[in-house]
PDB file of C-alpha atoms in Angstrom:
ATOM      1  CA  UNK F 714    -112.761-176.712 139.681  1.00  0.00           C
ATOM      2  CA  UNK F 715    -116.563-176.395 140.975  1.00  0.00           C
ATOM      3  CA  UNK F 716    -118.576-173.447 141.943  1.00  0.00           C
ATOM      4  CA  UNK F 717    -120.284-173.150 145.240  1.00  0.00           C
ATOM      5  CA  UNK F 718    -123.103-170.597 146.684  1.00  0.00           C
ATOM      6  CA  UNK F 719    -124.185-169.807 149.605  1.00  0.00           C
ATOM      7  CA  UNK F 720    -127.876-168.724 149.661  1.00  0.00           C
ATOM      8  CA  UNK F 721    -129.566-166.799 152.745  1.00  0.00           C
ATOM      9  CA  UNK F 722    -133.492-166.769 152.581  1.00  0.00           C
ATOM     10  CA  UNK F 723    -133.255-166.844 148.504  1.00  0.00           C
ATOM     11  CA  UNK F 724    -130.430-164.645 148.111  1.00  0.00           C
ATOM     12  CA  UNK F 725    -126.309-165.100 147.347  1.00  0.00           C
ATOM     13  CA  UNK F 726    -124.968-164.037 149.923  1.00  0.00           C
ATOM     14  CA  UNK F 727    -121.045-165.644 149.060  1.00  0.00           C
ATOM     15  CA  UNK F 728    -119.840-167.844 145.703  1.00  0.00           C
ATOM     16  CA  UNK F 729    -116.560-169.248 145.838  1.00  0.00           C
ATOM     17  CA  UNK F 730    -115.008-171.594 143.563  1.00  0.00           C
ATOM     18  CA  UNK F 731    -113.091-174.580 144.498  1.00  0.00           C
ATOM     19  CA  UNK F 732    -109.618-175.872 143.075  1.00  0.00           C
ATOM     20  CA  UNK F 733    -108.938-179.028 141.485  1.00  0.00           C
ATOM     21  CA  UNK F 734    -107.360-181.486 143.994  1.00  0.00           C
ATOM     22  CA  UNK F 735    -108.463-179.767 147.375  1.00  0.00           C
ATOM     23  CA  UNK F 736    -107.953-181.655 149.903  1.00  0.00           C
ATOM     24  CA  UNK F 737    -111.353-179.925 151.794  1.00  0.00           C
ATOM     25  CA  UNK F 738    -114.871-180.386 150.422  1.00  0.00           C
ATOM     26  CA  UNK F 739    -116.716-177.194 150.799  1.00  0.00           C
ATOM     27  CA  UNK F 740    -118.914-178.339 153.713  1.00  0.00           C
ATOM     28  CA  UNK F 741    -115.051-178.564 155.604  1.00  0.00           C
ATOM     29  CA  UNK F 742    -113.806-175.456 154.872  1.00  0.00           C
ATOM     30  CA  UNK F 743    -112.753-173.006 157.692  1.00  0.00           C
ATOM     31  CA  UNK F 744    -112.920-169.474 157.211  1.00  0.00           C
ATOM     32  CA  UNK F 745    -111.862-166.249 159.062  1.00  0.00           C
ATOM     33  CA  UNK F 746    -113.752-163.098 159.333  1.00  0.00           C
ATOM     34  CA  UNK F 747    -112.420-160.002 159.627  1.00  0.00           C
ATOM     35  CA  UNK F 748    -114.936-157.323 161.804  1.00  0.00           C
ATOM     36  CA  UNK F 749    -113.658-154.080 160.539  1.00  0.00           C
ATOM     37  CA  UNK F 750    -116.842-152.020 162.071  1.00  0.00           C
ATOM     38  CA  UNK F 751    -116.894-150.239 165.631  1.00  0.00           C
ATOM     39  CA  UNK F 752    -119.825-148.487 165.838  1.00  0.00           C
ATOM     40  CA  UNK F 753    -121.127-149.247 169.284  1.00  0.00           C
ATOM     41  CA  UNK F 754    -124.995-149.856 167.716  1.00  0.00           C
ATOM     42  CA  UNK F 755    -123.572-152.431 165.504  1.00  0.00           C
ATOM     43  CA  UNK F 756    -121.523-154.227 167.795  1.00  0.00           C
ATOM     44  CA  UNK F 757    -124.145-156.738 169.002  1.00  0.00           C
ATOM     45  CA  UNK F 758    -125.076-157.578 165.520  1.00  0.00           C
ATOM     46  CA  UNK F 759    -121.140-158.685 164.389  1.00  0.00           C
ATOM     47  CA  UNK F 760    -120.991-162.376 165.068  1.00  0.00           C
ATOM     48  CA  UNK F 761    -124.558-162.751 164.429  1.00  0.00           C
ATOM     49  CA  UNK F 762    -124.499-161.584 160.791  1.00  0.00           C
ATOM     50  CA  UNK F 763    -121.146-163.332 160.188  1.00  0.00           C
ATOM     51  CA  UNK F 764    -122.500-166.770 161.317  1.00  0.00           C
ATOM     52  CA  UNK F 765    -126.120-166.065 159.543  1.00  0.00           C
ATOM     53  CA  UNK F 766    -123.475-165.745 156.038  1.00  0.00           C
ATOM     54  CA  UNK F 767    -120.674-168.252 156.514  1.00  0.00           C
ATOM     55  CA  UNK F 768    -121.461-170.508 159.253  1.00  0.00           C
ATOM     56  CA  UNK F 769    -123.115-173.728 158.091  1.00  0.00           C
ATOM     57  CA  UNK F 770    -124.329-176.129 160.470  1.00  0.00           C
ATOM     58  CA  UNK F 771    -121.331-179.226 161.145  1.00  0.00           C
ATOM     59  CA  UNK F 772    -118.915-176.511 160.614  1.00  0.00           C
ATOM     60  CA  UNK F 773    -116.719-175.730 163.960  1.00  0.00           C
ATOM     61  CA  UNK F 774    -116.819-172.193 164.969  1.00  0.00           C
ATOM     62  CA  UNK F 775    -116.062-169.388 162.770  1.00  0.00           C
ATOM     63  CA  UNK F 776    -112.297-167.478 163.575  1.00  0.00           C
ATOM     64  CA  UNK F 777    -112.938-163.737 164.373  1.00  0.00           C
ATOM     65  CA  UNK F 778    -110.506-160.971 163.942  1.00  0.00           C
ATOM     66  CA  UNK F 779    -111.255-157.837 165.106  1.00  0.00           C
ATOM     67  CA  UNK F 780    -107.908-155.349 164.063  1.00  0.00           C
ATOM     68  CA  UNK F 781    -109.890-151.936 165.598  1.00  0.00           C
ATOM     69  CA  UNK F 782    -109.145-153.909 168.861  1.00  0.00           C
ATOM     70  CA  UNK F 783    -105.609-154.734 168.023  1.00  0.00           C
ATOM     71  CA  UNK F 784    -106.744-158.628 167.299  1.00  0.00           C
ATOM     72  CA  UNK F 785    -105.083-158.955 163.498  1.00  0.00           C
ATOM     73  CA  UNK F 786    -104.832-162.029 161.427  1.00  0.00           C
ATOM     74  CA  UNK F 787    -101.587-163.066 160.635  1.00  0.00           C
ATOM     75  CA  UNK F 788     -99.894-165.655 158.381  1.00  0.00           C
ATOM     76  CA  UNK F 789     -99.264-167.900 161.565  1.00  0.00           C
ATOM     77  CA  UNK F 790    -103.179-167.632 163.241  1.00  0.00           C
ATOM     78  CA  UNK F 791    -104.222-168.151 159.719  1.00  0.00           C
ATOM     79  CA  UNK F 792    -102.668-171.831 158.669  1.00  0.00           C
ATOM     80  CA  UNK F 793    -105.346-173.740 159.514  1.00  0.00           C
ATOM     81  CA  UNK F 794    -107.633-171.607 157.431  1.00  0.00           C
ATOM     82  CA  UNK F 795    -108.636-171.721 153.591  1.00  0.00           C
ATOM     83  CA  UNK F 796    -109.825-168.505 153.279  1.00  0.00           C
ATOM     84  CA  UNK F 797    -110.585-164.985 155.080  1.00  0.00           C
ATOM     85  CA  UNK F 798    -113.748-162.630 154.583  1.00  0.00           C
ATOM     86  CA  UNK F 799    -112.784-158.959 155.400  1.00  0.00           C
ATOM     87  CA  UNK F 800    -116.086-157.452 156.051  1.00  0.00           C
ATOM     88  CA  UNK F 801    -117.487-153.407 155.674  1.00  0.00           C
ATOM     89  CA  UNK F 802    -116.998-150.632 157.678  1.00  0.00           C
ATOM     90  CA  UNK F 803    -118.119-147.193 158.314  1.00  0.00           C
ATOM     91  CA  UNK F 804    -114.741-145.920 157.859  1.00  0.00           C
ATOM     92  CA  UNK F 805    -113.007-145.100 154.405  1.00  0.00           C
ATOM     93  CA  UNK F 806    -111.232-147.286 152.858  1.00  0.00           C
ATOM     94  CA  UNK F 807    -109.101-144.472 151.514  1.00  0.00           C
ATOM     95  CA  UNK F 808    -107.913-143.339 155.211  1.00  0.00           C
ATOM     96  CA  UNK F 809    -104.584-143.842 156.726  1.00  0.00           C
ATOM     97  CA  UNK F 810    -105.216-145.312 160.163  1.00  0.00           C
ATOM     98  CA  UNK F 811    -102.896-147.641 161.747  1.00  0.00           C
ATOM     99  CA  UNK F 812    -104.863-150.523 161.967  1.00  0.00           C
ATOM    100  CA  UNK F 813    -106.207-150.317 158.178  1.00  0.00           C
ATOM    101  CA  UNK F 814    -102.052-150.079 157.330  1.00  0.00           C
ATOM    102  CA  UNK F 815    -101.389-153.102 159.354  1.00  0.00           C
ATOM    103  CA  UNK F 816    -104.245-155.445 156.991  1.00  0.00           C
ATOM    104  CA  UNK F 817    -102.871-154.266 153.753  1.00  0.00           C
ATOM    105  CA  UNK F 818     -99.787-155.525 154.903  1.00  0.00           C
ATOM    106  CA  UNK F 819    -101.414-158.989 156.015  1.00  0.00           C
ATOM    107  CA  UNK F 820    -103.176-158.863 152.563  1.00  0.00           C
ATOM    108  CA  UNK F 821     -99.978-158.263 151.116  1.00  0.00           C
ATOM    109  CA  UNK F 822     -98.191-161.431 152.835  1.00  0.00           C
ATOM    110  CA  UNK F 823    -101.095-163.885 151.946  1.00  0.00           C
ATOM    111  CA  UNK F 824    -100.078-163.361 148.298  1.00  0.00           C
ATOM    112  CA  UNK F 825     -98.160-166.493 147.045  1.00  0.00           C
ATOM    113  CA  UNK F 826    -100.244-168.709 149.964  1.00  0.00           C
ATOM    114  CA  UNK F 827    -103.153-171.491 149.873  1.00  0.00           C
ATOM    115  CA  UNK F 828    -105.126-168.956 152.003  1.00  0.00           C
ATOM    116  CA  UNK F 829    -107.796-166.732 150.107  1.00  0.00           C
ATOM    117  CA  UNK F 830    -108.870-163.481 151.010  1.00  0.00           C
ATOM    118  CA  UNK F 831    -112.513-162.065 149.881  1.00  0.00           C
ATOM    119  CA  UNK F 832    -113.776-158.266 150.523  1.00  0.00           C
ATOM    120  CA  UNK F 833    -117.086-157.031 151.371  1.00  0.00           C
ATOM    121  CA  UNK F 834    -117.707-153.397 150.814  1.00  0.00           C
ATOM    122  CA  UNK F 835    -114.883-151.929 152.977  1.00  0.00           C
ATOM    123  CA  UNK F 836    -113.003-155.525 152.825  1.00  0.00           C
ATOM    124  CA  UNK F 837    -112.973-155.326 148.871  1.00  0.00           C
ATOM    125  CA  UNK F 838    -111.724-151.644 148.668  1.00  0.00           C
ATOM    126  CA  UNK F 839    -108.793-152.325 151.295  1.00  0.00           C
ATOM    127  CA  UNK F 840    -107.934-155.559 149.742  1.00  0.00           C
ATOM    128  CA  UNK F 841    -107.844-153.115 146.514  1.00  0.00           C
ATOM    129  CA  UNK F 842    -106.030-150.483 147.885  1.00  0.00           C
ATOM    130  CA  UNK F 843    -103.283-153.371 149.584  1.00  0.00           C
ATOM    131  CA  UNK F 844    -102.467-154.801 146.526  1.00  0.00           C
ATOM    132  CA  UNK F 845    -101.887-151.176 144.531  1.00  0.00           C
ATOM    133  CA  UNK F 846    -105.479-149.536 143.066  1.00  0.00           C
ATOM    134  CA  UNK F 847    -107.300-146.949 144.230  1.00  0.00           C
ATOM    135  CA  UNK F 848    -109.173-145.730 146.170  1.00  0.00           C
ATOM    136  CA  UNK F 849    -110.893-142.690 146.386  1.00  0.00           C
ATOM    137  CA  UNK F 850    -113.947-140.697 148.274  1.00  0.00           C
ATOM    138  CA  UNK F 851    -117.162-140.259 145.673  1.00  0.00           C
ATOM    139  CA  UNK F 852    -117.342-136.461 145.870  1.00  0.00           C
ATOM    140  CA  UNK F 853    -120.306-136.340 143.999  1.00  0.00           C
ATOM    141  CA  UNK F 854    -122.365-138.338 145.480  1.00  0.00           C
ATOM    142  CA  UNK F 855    -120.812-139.311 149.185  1.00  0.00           C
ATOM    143  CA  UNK F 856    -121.973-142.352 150.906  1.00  0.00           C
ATOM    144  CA  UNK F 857    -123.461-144.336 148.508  1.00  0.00           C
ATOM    145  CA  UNK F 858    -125.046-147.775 150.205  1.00  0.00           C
ATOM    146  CA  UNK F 859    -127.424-149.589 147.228  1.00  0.00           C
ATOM    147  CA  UNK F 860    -127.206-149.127 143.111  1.00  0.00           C
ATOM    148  CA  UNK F 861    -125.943-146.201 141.236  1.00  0.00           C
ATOM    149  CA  UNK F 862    -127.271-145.194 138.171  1.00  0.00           C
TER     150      UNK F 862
END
């Protein structure tokens, strides 16, 4: 297998490796991205900030998902995809709301399929808390956004 990065003005942004006897090279891979935000002073910066990560130019357009809005991936709308990036979110990983039930259970389905699912933030915890770990609120220190020490 090979390793790929993505880098964004110097940074990694994404690293994904890449099995032995793919039939896609990396530049042909299509991915799906999961927008699990809603806060309305976000909203125009969704689709921008998912293209500036994953989008790479030659690549058709990315597939959006947007479960807040009752638009969920599921094993069928997801075929033609090798993998799906469930982004952050200002809500809690830890919470039970409907729509946050209904993507465990998508993560849950994947498992066993070519598709592959990577977390950001939010994504990561979910995909956690999907597949049996936990997931808790930080009650000392609350929101944390950066390092901890």
């Amino acid at each position: 297998s090979s390793w790929y990065q993505r880098r964004v003005r110097g940074r990694t942004i994404i690293t994904c490796q890449i099995e032995e006897g793919s039939t896609r090279s990396i530049e042909e891979m299509k991915i799906g991205v999961i927008i699990c935000g809603d806060a309305p002073k976000w909203a125009p910066f969704r689709k921008i900030n998912a293209n500036r990560c994953f989008h790479r130019e030659g690549d058709s357009e990315l597939r959006f998902f947007h479960p807040i809005e009752g638009d969920f991936p599921t094993l069928e709308n997801t075929a033609e995809l090798d993998g799906v990036v469930c982004q952050g979110s200002a809500k809690s990983a830890y919470e039970n709301l409907p729509w946050m039930l209904e993507l465990c259970e998508f993560f849950r389905s994947v498992e066993g399929t070519k598709l592959r699912l990577c977390g950001i933030c939010f994504g990561h915890q979910l995909i956690n808390r999907a597949f049996g770990g936990t997931v808790t609120k930080n009650v000392d220190h609350g929101f944390v956004f950066g390092q901890m020490k």
